[in-house]
Coordinates of C-alpha atoms in Angstrom, one line a residue:
Chain F
M58 CA -0.1 0.0 0.2
T59 CA 1.0 3.5 -0.7
A60 CA -1.3 5.6 1.0
A61 CA -1.9 9.4 1.0
L62 CA -2.8 11.7 3.6
D63 CA -6.6 12.0 2.0
D64 CA -6.8 8.3 2.5
L65 CA -6.3 8.9 6.0
R66 CA -8.5 11.6 6.6
S67 CA -11.3 9.6 4.7
V68 CA -10.8 6.8 7.0
F69 CA -10.7 8.9 10.0
A70 CA -13.9 10.6 9.2
E71 CA -15.4 7.5 9.0
L72 CA -14.3 6.3 12.4
T73 CA -15.3 9.7 13.7
S74 CA -18.9 9.5 12.4
L75 CA -19.6 6.1 13.2
H76 CA -18.7 6.7 17.1
G77 CA -20.3 10.4 16.8
W78 CA -17.0 11.8 18.0
A79 CA -16.9 15.1 15.9
P80 CA -18.1 17.4 19.3
L81 CA -15.1 16.0 21.0
Q82 CA -12.5 16.9 18.6
T83 CA -12.0 20.3 19.3
P84 CA -8.5 21.9 18.7
R85 CA -7.5 21.8 22.4
S86 CA -8.5 18.1 22.8
L87 CA -6.9 17.0 19.4
L88 CA -3.7 18.6 20.8
L89 CA -3.9 16.9 24.0
A90 CA -4.4 13.8 22.5
L91 CA -1.4 14.4 20.1
T92 CA 0.4 15.4 23.2
G93 CA -0.5 12.0 24.8
R94 CA 0.7 10.1 21.8
V95 CA 3.9 11.7 21.8
G96 CA 4.4 11.3 25.3
A97 CA 3.7 7.7 24.3
V98 CA 6.6 7.5 21.9
A99 CA 8.9 9.2 24.4
S100 CA 8.2 6.6 27.2
L101 CA 9.0 3.9 24.7
V102 CA 12.6 5.2 24.0
Q103 CA 13.3 7.0 27.1
W104 CA 15.8 4.7 28.7
D105 CA 17.7 3.8 25.0
A106 CA 21.2 4.5 24.2
E107 CA 21.6 7.6 22.0
T108 CA 21.6 5.4 19.1
G109 CA 18.3 3.6 19.8
P110 CA 15.8 2.4 19.5
D111 CA 17.3 -1.0 18.7
A112 CA 14.2 -2.3 17.2
V113 CA 10.9 -0.9 16.1
T114 CA 8.2 -2.5 18.0
P115 CA 4.6 -2.7 16.8
E116 CA 4.0 -0.4 19.9
L117 CA 6.2 2.3 18.7
R118 CA 5.1 2.2 15.1
D119 CA 1.3 2.3 16.5
E120 CA 1.9 5.3 18.7
L121 CA 3.8 7.2 15.7
A122 CA 0.8 6.5 13.5
D123 CA -1.4 7.9 16.0
C124 CA 0.6 11.1 16.5
L125 CA 0.0 11.5 12.7
V126 CA -3.7 11.0 12.9
Y127 CA -4.0 13.4 15.6
L128 CA -1.9 16.1 13.9
V129 CA -3.6 16.0 10.8
A130 CA -7.1 16.0 12.3
L131 CA -5.7 18.9 14.2
S132 CA -4.6 20.8 11.6
D133 CA -7.5 20.0 9.5
T134 CA -10.0 21.4 12.1
L135 CA -8.0 24.6 12.0
G136 CA -8.4 25.0 8.4
L137 CA -4.9 24.5 7.7
N138 CA -3.1 22.5 4.9
V139 CA -0.4 21.1 7.0
V140 CA 1.6 19.3 4.4
D141 CA 1.7 22.9 2.1
D142 CA 2.8 24.7 5.1
A143 CA 5.6 22.4 5.9
V144 CA 6.7 22.2 2.1
T145 CA 6.5 25.9 2.1
R146 CA 8.4 26.5 5.2
I147 CA 11.1 24.1 4.4
R148 CA 11.6 25.3 1.2
G149 CA 11.9 28.9 2.7
A150 CA 14.8 27.7 4.9
V151 CA 16.3 25.9 2.2
E152 CA 16.3 29.3 0.0
T153 CA 17.4 31.3 2.9
S154 CA 20.5 28.9 3.5
R155 CA 21.6 29.3 -0.2
A156 CA 21.1 33.1 -0.3
Chain Y
M255 CA -0.1 24.1 -4.1
T256 CA -1.1 20.6 -3.1
A257 CA 2.2 18.9 -2.0
A258 CA 2.4 15.5 -0.9
L259 CA 4.5 14.3 1.9
D260 CA 7.2 13.3 -0.5
D261 CA 7.6 17.0 -1.7
L262 CA 8.3 17.4 2.2
R263 CA 10.7 14.4 2.3
S264 CA 12.6 15.8 -0.6
V265 CA 12.9 19.4 0.6
F266 CA 13.8 18.4 4.0
A267 CA 16.5 16.2 2.7
E268 CA 17.8 19.1 0.6
L269 CA 17.8 21.4 3.8
T270 CA 19.5 18.6 5.8
S271 CA 22.1 18.1 3.3
L272 CA 23.1 21.7 2.8
H273 CA 23.7 22.2 6.7
G274 CA 25.2 18.7 7.1
W275 CA 22.6 18.0 9.8
A276 CA 22.2 14.3 9.1
P277 CA 24.1 12.9 11.8
L278 CA 22.2 15.1 14.5
Q279 CA 18.9 13.6 13.3
T280 CA 18.8 10.4 15.5
P281 CA 15.4 9.1 16.8
R282 CA 15.7 10.6 20.3
S283 CA 16.7 13.8 18.9
L284 CA 14.1 14.1 16.4
L285 CA 11.7 13.0 19.1
L286 CA 12.8 15.9 21.1
A287 CA 12.5 18.2 18.4
L288 CA 8.8 17.1 18.0
T289 CA 8.1 17.5 21.7
G290 CA 9.6 21.0 21.5
R291 CA 7.0 22.2 18.4
V292 CA 4.0 20.3 20.1
G293 CA 5.1 22.2 23.3
A294 CA 5.3 25.5 21.1
V295 CA 1.7 24.8 20.0
A296 CA 0.4 24.1 23.4
S297 CA 1.8 27.6 24.5
L298 CA 0.0 29.2 21.7
V299 CA -3.5 27.8 23.0
Q300 CA -2.7 27.2 26.7
W301 CA -5.2 30.2 27.9
D302 CA -7.6 29.8 25.0
A303 CA -11.3 29.3 26.0
E304 CA -13.0 25.6 25.0
T305 CA -14.0 26.7 21.6
G306 CA -10.4 28.4 20.9
P307 CA -8.3 29.5 19.3
D308 CA -10.2 32.2 17.7
A309 CA -7.9 32.6 15.0
V310 CA -5.1 30.9 13.1
T311 CA -2.0 32.8 13.4
P312 CA 1.2 32.4 11.1
E313 CA 2.9 31.3 14.4
L314 CA 0.5 28.7 15.1
R315 CA 0.5 27.3 11.2
D316 CA 4.2 27.3 11.6
E317 CA 4.7 25.5 14.4
L318 CA 2.1 22.6 13.2
A319 CA 3.8 22.6 10.0
D320 CA 7.3 21.8 12.0
C321 CA 5.4 19.0 14.0
L322 CA 4.8 17.5 10.7
V323 CA 8.4 18.1 9.4
Y324 CA 9.6 16.2 12.8
L325 CA 7.1 13.4 12.8
V326 CA 7.8 12.4 9.1
A327 CA 11.5 12.5 9.6
L328 CA 11.3 10.6 12.8
S329 CA 9.1 7.9 11.3
D330 CA 11.4 7.8 8.2
T331 CA 14.4 7.5 10.2
L332 CA 13.1 4.5 11.9
G333 CA 12.2 3.0 8.5
L334 CA 8.4 3.2 9.0
N335 CA 5.8 4.5 6.4
V336 CA 3.8 6.7 9.1
V337 CA 0.9 7.4 6.4
D338 CA 0.3 3.9 5.8
D339 CA 0.6 2.8 9.2
A340 CA -1.9 5.3 10.1
V341 CA -4.4 4.1 7.4
T342 CA -4.0 0.6 8.5
R343 CA -4.5 1.3 12.0
I344 CA -7.8 3.7 11.7
R345 CA -9.1 1.5 9.2
G346 CA -8.8 -1.5 11.7
A347 CA -10.5 0.5 14.3
V348 CA -13.5 1.2 11.6
E349 CA -13.6 -2.8 11.0
T350 CA -13.5 -3.5 14.9
S351 CA -16.4 -0.9 15.5
R352 CA -18.5 -2.2 12.6
A353 CA -18.2 -5.9 13.8
Chain P
M79 CA 17.7 30.5 49.8
T80 CA 16.0 27.4 50.3
A81 CA 12.6 27.6 49.6
A82 CA 9.9 25.2 50.1
L83 CA 7.0 24.2 47.7
D84 CA 4.5 26.5 49.9
D85 CA 6.9 29.5 49.2
L86 CA 6.1 28.9 45.6
R87 CA 2.5 28.3 46.2
S88 CA 2.2 31.4 48.1
V89 CA 4.3 33.8 45.6
F90 CA 2.2 32.2 42.7
A91 CA -1.1 33.0 44.4
E92 CA -0.1 36.6 44.8
L93 CA 1.0 36.8 41.0
T94 CA -2.4 34.9 40.0
S95 CA -4.3 37.3 42.2
L96 CA -2.4 40.7 40.7
H97 CA -3.6 39.4 37.4
G98 CA -7.1 38.1 37.9
W99 CA -5.7 34.7 36.4
A100 CA -7.6 32.2 38.6
P101 CA -10.4 31.8 36.1
L102 CA -7.8 30.9 33.4
Q103 CA -6.0 28.4 35.2
T104 CA -8.2 25.3 34.7
P105 CA -6.7 21.8 34.7
R106 CA -6.4 21.4 31.1
S107 CA -5.1 25.0 30.6
L108 CA -2.4 24.3 33.2
L109 CA -1.7 21.1 31.5
L110 CA -1.2 22.8 28.1
A111 CA 1.0 25.2 30.0
L112 CA 3.0 22.6 31.4
T113 CA 3.2 20.8 28.1
G114 CA 4.6 24.1 26.6
R115 CA 7.3 24.4 29.3
V116 CA 8.5 20.9 28.7
G117 CA 8.4 21.3 25.2
A118 CA 10.9 24.4 25.8
V119 CA 13.1 22.4 27.6
A120 CA 13.3 19.5 24.9
S121 CA 14.1 22.5 22.3
L122 CA 16.9 23.5 24.4
V123 CA 18.6 20.2 24.4
Q124 CA 17.2 18.3 21.2
W125 CA 20.3 18.6 19.3
D126 CA 22.8 18.0 22.2
A127 CA 25.0 14.6 22.4
E128 CA 24.3 11.9 24.7
T129 CA 26.2 13.4 27.6
G130 CA 24.4 17.1 27.2
P131 CA 23.6 19.7 27.8
D132 CA 27.5 20.9 28.4
A133 CA 26.1 24.0 30.1
V134 CA 23.0 24.8 31.7
T135 CA 21.8 28.2 30.4
P136 CA 19.9 30.5 32.1
E137 CA 16.9 29.8 29.8
L138 CA 17.1 26.2 30.5
R139 CA 17.0 27.0 34.2
D140 CA 13.9 29.2 33.8
E141 CA 11.8 26.6 31.4
L142 CA 12.5 24.0 34.4
A143 CA 11.4 26.3 37.0
D144 CA 8.4 27.1 34.9
C145 CA 7.5 23.4 34.7
L146 CA 7.2 23.0 38.3
V147 CA 5.2 26.4 38.6
Y148 CA 2.5 24.9 36.4
L149 CA 3.2 21.3 37.6
V150 CA 2.3 22.2 41.1
A151 CA -0.6 24.9 40.4
L152 CA -1.9 21.7 38.4
S153 CA -2.0 19.4 40.9
D154 CA -3.2 21.6 43.5
T155 CA -5.9 22.7 41.4
L156 CA -7.0 18.9 41.2
G157 CA -6.6 19.0 45.1
L158 CA -3.7 16.6 45.3
N159 CA -0.6 16.7 47.2
V160 CA 1.9 15.8 44.7
V161 CA 4.9 15.7 46.8
D162 CA 3.1 13.3 49.2
D163 CA 2.0 11.3 46.3
A164 CA 5.5 11.0 44.6
V165 CA 7.0 9.8 48.0
T166 CA 4.5 7.2 48.5
R167 CA 4.6 6.0 45.1
I168 CA 8.3 5.7 45.0
R169 CA 8.5 4.3 48.3
G170 CA 6.0 1.6 47.2
A171 CA 8.5 0.7 44.3
V172 CA 11.4 0.7 46.8
E173 CA 9.5 -1.8 49.0
T174 CA 8.2 -3.8 45.9
S175 CA 11.7 -4.0 44.8
R176 CA 13.3 -5.4 48.1
A177 CA 10.3 -8.0 48.5
Chain C
M232 CA 2.0 12.8 55.8
T233 CA 3.4 16.1 54.7
A234 CA 6.7 15.1 52.8
A235 CA 9.3 17.5 51.5
L236 CA 10.9 17.4 48.4
D237 CA 14.0 15.9 49.9
D238 CA 12.2 13.0 51.2
L239 CA 11.4 12.4 47.6
R240 CA 15.0 13.1 46.6
S241 CA 16.0 10.2 49.4
V242 CA 13.6 7.7 48.4
F243 CA 14.4 8.0 44.5
A244 CA 18.0 7.6 45.2
E245 CA 17.2 4.6 47.0
L246 CA 15.3 3.1 44.3
T247 CA 17.9 4.2 41.7
S248 CA 20.5 2.6 43.8
L249 CA 18.6 -0.5 44.2
H250 CA 18.2 -1.1 40.4
G251 CA 21.6 0.5 39.5
W252 CA 19.7 2.8 37.4
A253 CA 22.0 5.9 38.0
P254 CA 24.1 5.4 34.5
L255 CA 20.4 5.5 32.6
Q256 CA 19.5 8.8 34.2
T257 CA 21.0 11.3 31.9
P258 CA 19.1 14.6 31.3
R259 CA 18.0 13.7 27.8
S260 CA 16.4 10.6 29.2
L261 CA 15.0 12.1 32.3
L262 CA 13.2 14.6 30.0
L263 CA 12.0 11.9 27.9
A264 CA 10.7 10.1 30.8
L265 CA 8.9 13.3 31.9
T266 CA 7.6 13.9 28.6
G267 CA 6.1 10.6 28.6
R268 CA 4.6 11.2 32.1
V269 CA 2.9 14.8 30.8
G270 CA 1.8 12.7 27.7
A271 CA 0.0 10.3 29.8
V272 CA -1.8 13.0 32.0
A273 CA -2.9 14.5 28.9
S274 CA -4.2 11.4 27.6
L275 CA -6.2 11.1 30.5
V276 CA -7.7 14.4 30.1
Q277 CA -8.0 14.5 26.3
W278 CA -11.6 14.3 25.8
D279 CA -12.8 15.7 29.0
A280 CA -14.9 18.9 29.0
E281 CA -13.0 22.3 29.7
T282 CA -14.3 22.2 33.5
G283 CA -13.0 18.6 33.4
P284 CA -11.7 16.4 34.8
D285 CA -14.8 15.3 36.8
A286 CA -13.0 13.3 39.2
V287 CA -9.4 12.8 40.0
T288 CA -8.6 9.2 39.5
P289 CA -5.7 7.3 41.2
E290 CA -4.1 6.9 37.5
L291 CA -4.2 10.6 37.0
R292 CA -2.8 11.0 40.6
D293 CA 0.1 8.4 39.8
E294 CA 1.0 10.2 36.8
L295 CA 1.2 13.6 38.2
A296 CA 3.4 12.4 40.8
D297 CA 5.8 10.6 38.3
C298 CA 5.8 13.9 36.5
L299 CA 7.4 15.2 39.8
V300 CA 9.8 12.5 40.3
Y301 CA 11.3 13.1 37.0
L302 CA 11.2 16.9 37.0
V303 CA 13.0 17.1 40.2
A304 CA 15.4 14.3 39.0
L305 CA 16.1 16.2 36.0
S306 CA 16.8 19.4 37.8
D307 CA 19.2 17.7 40.4
T308 CA 21.2 15.9 37.7
L309 CA 21.6 19.5 36.0
G310 CA 22.9 20.9 39.2
L311 CA 19.7 23.0 39.6
N312 CA 17.6 24.2 42.7
V313 CA 14.5 23.9 40.9
V314 CA 12.3 25.3 43.7
D315 CA 14.5 28.2 44.5
D316 CA 14.5 28.9 40.8
A317 CA 10.6 28.8 40.7
V318 CA 10.2 31.1 43.7
T319 CA 12.8 33.5 42.2
R320 CA 11.2 33.7 38.9
I321 CA 7.6 34.3 40.0
R322 CA 8.5 36.6 42.7
G323 CA 10.5 38.4 40.2
A324 CA 7.1 38.4 38.1
V325 CA 5.2 39.9 40.9
E326 CA 7.7 42.8 41.5
T327 CA 7.4 43.7 37.6
S328 CA 3.7 43.4 37.8
R329 CA 3.7 45.8 40.8
A330 CA 6.4 48.4 39.5

């Protein structure tokens, strides 16, 4: 599979609709959810050596996936196109570095 | 513009190469960078009302964009396809909800 | 100076009162503020080597201090005694380890 | 019980010694541990109403206690007196507000 973010948006909208979760998904709540998943990633690598982690566990993969889910949902809720914004931002940094 | 994540990967690789940053971009360092940007988002909405933020400032847009940059870089560094993982994960949740 | 947490509570109450900030200091808002300061700490050490940071800057000191301010305020708001809770928790872990 | 932070330091040192954890407790690792616990707190209140949480569960109490454990350990490791720093910082803000 090579999914695009729109596939993620589509299936997340389906899950949200099935459970009636839309009213819960305010920006601040989605941000707390993102914070929670980033924290879970941190807890999985907190005692690793600086070269770690040695292996990517399913739990680590799942938590990073959840980070993306909430980051995209949060950005969408705010009316942003986070991928465009990120490309624009990094492209600007490249141009500044070259100038 | 409708950029895809591969455009982001490409321009981020260019920036990394220009500065020779690759040795710095370990999983733990990228995770701390992600934590930093999520924290910056939090600081921008921390005193907002429940329905906030009232407006999406350029700073909020930029911080969310940076979250995506570091999340994708972290996932890539670990050899993950975070979009596929996220779609698989949410699709599984949809199927479980329907069963 | 050797201040105790009650000194911090007292002076923070004074600052809160001076500005009329009490209505803003809900648990979720204080948690987002804590997230913001933890993120600021992360951003200060994100590219450091394993043994870093090499030096403790005033900014790092200030951000850690702010983490404590918000953590204590959050715990107090919830009616917790976070120091007692932490001692109880770690003492329990010691006893379990020895059993 | 009314414990002081020095009680926490003492019992945490005992736990660390029992397990031989000292080499693991670098600033960056302690910061990731703190990030993990803050994230756990966030995940416990992420879908709450803005007036929430309605009740303080043992899990929420424990996670906040762990936040304090790691914040104090991190500050101590860096040679800081985080309570003094916090009092100084907030006292300064009070004086600035009054000036």
